[in-house]
Short mmCIF file of C-alpha atoms in Angstrom, two decimals:
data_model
loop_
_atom_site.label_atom_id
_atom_site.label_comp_id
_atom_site.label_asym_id
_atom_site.label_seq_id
_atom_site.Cartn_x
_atom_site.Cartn_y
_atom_site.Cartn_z
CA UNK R 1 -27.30 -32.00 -24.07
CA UNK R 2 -25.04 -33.20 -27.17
CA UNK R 3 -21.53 -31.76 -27.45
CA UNK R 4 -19.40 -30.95 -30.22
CA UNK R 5 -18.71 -33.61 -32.14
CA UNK R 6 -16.26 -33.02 -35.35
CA UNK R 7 -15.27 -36.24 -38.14
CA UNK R 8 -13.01 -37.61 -38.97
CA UNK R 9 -10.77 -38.02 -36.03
CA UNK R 10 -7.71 -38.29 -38.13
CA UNK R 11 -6.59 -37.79 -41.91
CA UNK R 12 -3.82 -37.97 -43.95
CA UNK R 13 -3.72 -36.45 -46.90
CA UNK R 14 -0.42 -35.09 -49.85
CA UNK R 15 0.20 -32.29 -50.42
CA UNK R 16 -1.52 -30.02 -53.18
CA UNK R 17 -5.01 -32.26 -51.97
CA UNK R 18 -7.98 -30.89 -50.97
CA UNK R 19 -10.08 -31.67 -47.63
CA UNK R 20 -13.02 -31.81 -45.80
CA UNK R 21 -13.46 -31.51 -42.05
CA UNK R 22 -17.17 -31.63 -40.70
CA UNK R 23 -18.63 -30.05 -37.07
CA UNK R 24 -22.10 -30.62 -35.48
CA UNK R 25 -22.82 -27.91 -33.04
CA UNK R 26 -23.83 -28.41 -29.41
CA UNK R 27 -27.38 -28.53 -29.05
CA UNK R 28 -28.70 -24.91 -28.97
CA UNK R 29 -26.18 -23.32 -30.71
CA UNK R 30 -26.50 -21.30 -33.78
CA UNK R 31 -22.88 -19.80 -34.13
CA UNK R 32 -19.43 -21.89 -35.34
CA UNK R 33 -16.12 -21.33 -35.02
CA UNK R 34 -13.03 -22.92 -36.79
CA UNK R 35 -9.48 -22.94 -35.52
CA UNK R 36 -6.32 -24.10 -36.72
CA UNK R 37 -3.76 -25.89 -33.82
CA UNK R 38 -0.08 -26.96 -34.62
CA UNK R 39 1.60 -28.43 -32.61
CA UNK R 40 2.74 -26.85 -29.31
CA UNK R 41 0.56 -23.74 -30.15
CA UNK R 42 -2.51 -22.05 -29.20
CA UNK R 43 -5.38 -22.14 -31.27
CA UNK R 44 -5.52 -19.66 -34.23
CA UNK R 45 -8.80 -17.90 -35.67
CA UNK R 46 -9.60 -19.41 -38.84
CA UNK R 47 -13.10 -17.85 -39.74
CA UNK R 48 -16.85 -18.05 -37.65
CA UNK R 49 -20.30 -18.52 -39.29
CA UNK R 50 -23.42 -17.28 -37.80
CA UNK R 51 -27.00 -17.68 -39.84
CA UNK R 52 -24.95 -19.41 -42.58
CA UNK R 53 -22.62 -16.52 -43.64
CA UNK R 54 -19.19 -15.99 -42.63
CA UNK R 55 -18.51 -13.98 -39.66
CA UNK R 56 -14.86 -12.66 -39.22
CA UNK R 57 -12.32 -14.36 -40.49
CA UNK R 58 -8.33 -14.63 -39.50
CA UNK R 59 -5.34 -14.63 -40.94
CA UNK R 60 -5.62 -17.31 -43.37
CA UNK R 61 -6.10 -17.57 -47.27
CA UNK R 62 -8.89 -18.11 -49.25
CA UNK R 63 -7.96 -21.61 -50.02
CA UNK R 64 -9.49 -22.10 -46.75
CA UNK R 65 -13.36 -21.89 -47.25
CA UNK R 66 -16.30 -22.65 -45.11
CA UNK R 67 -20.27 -23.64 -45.05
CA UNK R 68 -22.88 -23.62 -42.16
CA UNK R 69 -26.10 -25.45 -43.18
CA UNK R 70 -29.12 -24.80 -42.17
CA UNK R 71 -29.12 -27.14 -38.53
CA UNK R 72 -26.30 -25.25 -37.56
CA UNK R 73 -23.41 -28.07 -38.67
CA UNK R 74 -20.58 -26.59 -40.55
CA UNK R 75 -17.68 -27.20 -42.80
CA UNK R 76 -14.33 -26.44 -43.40
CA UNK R 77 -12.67 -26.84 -46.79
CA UNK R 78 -8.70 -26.87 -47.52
CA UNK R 79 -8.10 -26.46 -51.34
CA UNK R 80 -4.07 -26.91 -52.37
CA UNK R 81 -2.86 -28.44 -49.22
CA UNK R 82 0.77 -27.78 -47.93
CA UNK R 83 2.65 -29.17 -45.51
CA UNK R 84 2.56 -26.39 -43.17
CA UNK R 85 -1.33 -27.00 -42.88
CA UNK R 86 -0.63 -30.01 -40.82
CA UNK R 87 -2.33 -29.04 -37.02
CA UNK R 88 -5.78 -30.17 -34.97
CA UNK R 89 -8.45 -28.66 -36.18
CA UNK R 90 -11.40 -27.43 -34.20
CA UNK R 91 -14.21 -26.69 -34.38
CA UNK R 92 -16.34 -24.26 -31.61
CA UNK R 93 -19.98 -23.39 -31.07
CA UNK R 94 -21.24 -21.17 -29.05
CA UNK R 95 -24.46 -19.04 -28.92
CA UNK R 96 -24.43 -15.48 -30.12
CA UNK R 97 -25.86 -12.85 -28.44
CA UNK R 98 -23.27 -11.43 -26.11
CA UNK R 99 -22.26 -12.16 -22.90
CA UNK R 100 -21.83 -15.57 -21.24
CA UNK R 101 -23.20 -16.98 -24.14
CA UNK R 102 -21.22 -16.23 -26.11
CA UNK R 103 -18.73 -18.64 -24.55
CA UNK R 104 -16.95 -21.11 -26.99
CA UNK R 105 -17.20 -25.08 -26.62
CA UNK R 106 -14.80 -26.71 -28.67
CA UNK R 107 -15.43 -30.52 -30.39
CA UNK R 108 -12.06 -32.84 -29.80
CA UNK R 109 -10.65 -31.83 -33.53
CA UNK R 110 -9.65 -33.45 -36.12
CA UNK R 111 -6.05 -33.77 -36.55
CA UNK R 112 -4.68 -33.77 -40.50
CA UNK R 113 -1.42 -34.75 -41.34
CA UNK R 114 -0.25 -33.31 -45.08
CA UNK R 115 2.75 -35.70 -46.65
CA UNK N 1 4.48 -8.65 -30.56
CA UNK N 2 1.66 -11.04 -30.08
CA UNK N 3 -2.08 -10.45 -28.70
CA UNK N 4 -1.78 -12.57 -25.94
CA UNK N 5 1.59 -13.61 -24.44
CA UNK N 6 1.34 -16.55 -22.07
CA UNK N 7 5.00 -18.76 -20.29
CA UNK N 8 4.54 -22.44 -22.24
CA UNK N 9 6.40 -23.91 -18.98
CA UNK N 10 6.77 -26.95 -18.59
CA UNK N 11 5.68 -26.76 -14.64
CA UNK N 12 5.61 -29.19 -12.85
CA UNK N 13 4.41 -29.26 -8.96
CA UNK N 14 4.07 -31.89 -6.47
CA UNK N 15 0.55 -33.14 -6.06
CA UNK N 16 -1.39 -30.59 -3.29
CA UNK N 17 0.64 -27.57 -4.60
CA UNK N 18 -0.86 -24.51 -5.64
CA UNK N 19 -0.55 -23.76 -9.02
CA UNK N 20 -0.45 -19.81 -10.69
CA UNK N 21 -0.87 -20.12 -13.97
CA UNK N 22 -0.99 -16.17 -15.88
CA UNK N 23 -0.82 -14.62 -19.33
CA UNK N 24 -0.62 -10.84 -20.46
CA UNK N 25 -2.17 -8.98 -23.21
CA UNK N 26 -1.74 -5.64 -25.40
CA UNK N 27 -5.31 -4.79 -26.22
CA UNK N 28 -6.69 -2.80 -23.83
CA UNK N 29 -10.09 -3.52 -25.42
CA UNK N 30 -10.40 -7.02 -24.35
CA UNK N 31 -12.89 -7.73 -21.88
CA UNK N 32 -14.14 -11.64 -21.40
CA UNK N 33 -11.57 -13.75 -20.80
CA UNK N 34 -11.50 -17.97 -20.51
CA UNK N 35 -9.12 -20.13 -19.38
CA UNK N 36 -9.69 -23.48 -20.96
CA UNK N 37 -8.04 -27.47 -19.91
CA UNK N 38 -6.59 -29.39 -22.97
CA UNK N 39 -5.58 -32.73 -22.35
CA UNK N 40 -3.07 -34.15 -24.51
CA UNK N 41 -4.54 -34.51 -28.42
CA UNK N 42 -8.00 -33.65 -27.16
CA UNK N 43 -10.09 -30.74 -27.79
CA UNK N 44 -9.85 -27.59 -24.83
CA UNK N 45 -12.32 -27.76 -22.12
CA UNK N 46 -13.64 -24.76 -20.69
CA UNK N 47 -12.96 -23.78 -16.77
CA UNK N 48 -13.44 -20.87 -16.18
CA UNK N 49 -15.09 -17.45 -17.69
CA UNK N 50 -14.98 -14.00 -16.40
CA UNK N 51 -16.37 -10.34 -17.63
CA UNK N 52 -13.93 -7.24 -17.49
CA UNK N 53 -11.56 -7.53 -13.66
CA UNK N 54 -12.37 -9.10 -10.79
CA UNK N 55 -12.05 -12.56 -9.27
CA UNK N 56 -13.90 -15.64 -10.01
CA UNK N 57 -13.97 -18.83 -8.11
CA UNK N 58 -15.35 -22.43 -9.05
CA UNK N 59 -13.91 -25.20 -6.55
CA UNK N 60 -10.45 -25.45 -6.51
CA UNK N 61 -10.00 -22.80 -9.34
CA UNK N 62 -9.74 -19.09 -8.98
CA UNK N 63 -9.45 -16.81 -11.81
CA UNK N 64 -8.31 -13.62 -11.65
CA UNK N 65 -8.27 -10.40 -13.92
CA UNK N 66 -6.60 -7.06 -13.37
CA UNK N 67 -7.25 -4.60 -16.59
CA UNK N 68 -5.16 -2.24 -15.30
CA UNK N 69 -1.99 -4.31 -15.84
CA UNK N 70 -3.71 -6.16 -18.51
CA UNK N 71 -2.66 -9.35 -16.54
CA UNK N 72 -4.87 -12.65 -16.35
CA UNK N 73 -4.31 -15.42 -13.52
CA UNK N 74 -5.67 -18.96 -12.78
CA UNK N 75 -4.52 -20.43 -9.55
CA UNK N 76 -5.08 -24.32 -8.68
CA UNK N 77 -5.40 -25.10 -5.25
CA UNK N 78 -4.52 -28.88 -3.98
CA UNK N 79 -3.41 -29.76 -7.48
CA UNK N 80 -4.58 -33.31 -8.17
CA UNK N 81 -2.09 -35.60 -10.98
CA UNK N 82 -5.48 -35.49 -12.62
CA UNK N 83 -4.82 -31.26 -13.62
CA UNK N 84 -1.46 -32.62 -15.29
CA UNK N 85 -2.92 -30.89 -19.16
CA UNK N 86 -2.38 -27.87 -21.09
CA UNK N 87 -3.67 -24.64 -19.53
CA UNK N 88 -4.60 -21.85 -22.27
CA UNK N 89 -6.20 -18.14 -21.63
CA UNK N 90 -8.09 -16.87 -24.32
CA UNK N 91 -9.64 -13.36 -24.67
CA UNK N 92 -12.25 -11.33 -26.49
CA UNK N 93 -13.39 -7.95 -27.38
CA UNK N 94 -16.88 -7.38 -26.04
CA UNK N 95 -18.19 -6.58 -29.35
CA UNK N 96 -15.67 -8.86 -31.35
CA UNK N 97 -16.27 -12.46 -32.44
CA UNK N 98 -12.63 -13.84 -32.48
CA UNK N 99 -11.30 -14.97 -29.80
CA UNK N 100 -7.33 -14.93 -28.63
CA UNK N 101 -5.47 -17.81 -27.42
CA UNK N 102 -2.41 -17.89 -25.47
CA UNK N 103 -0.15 -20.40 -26.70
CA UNK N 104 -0.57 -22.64 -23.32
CA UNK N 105 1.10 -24.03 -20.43
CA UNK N 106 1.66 -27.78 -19.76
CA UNK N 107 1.66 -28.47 -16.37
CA UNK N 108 2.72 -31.99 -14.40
CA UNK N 109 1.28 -32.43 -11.35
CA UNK N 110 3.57 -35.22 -9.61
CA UNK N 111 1.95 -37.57 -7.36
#
């Protein structure tokens, strides 16, 4: 069974940048999940995809933007970077369909610094 | 006043201690809740998962979860220097898809 996997490991990028974080889902799964980690903090809801649509989304703007493709691998897009977006991001799949399967596995992240 | 209120520590314990770990919550309509392991600059690693109250127990881990108070537990028993990580709770509605994260607990375990 293949787990979460998410590239790059690292990034820096300046502020007002945009980037591109990528997520392959754990074999099986059909559902992802992005979060949004600084430093010292729990994870924080960014938005899901399920069947290639957005699912529920947080807190966040709209400068944060998504895409699931077709095998189930996803994207997350961050237009006009600030500083404040600087955290690990990660990704989680999981299986919908309630119950235990619904359980989240989360890739190691990808950690972005903004200068 | 935030969904899910959990101590960040630090804790530290000598190595064979038992560990209680424990977060609270406001919404009543929670009802899976996860503790997960992060090691330092990794990704969280799920432990343990449990539906509505009860107790749960996998090895040397022990989750517990009382609705009532809207209190979640983890204990560690014979904590190894290998359990020294983050410890977050996370929680769920059972028809929502977001889940909530407490904002975790570092724990040392001391040889």
């Amino acid at each position: 069974e293949t787990g979460v996997t998410q590239s790059p490991t690292h990034l820096i990028k300046t502020r007002g940048q945009q980037v591109t974080l990528r997520c392959s889902s754990q074999s099986g799964h059909n559902t992802v999940s992005w979060y949004q980690q600084a430093l010292g903090q729990g994870p924080q809801f960014i938005f899901q995809y399920y069947r290639e649509e957005e699912n529920g989304r947080g807190n966040f703007p709209p400068r944060f933007s998504g895409l699931q493709f077709p095998n189930y691998s996803s994207e997350l897009n961050v237009n006009a970077l600030e500083l404040d977006d600087s955290a690990l991001y990660l990704c989680a799949s999981s299986l919908a369909g309630g119950g235990a399967r619904d359980t989240q596995y989360f890739g190691p992240g990808t950690r972005l610094t903004v200068l | 006043q935030k969904e899910v209120e959990q101590d960040p520590g630090p804790l530290s314990v000598p190595e064979g201690a038992i560990v209680s770990l424990n977060c609270t919550y406001s919404n009543s309509a929670f009802q899976y809740f996860m503790w997960y392991r992060q090691y330092s600059r990794k990704g969280p690693e799920l432990l343990m998962y449990t539906y509505s109250s009860g107790n749960k127990e996998d090895g040397r881990f022990t989750a517990q979860v009382d609705k009532s108070s809207k209190y979640i537990s983890l204990f560690i028993r014979d904590s190894q220097p290998s359990d020294s990580a983050t410890y977050l709770c996370a929680m769920r509605e059972n028809t929502g898809n977001q889940f909530y994260f407490g904002t975790g607990t570092s724990l040392t375990v001391i040889p």
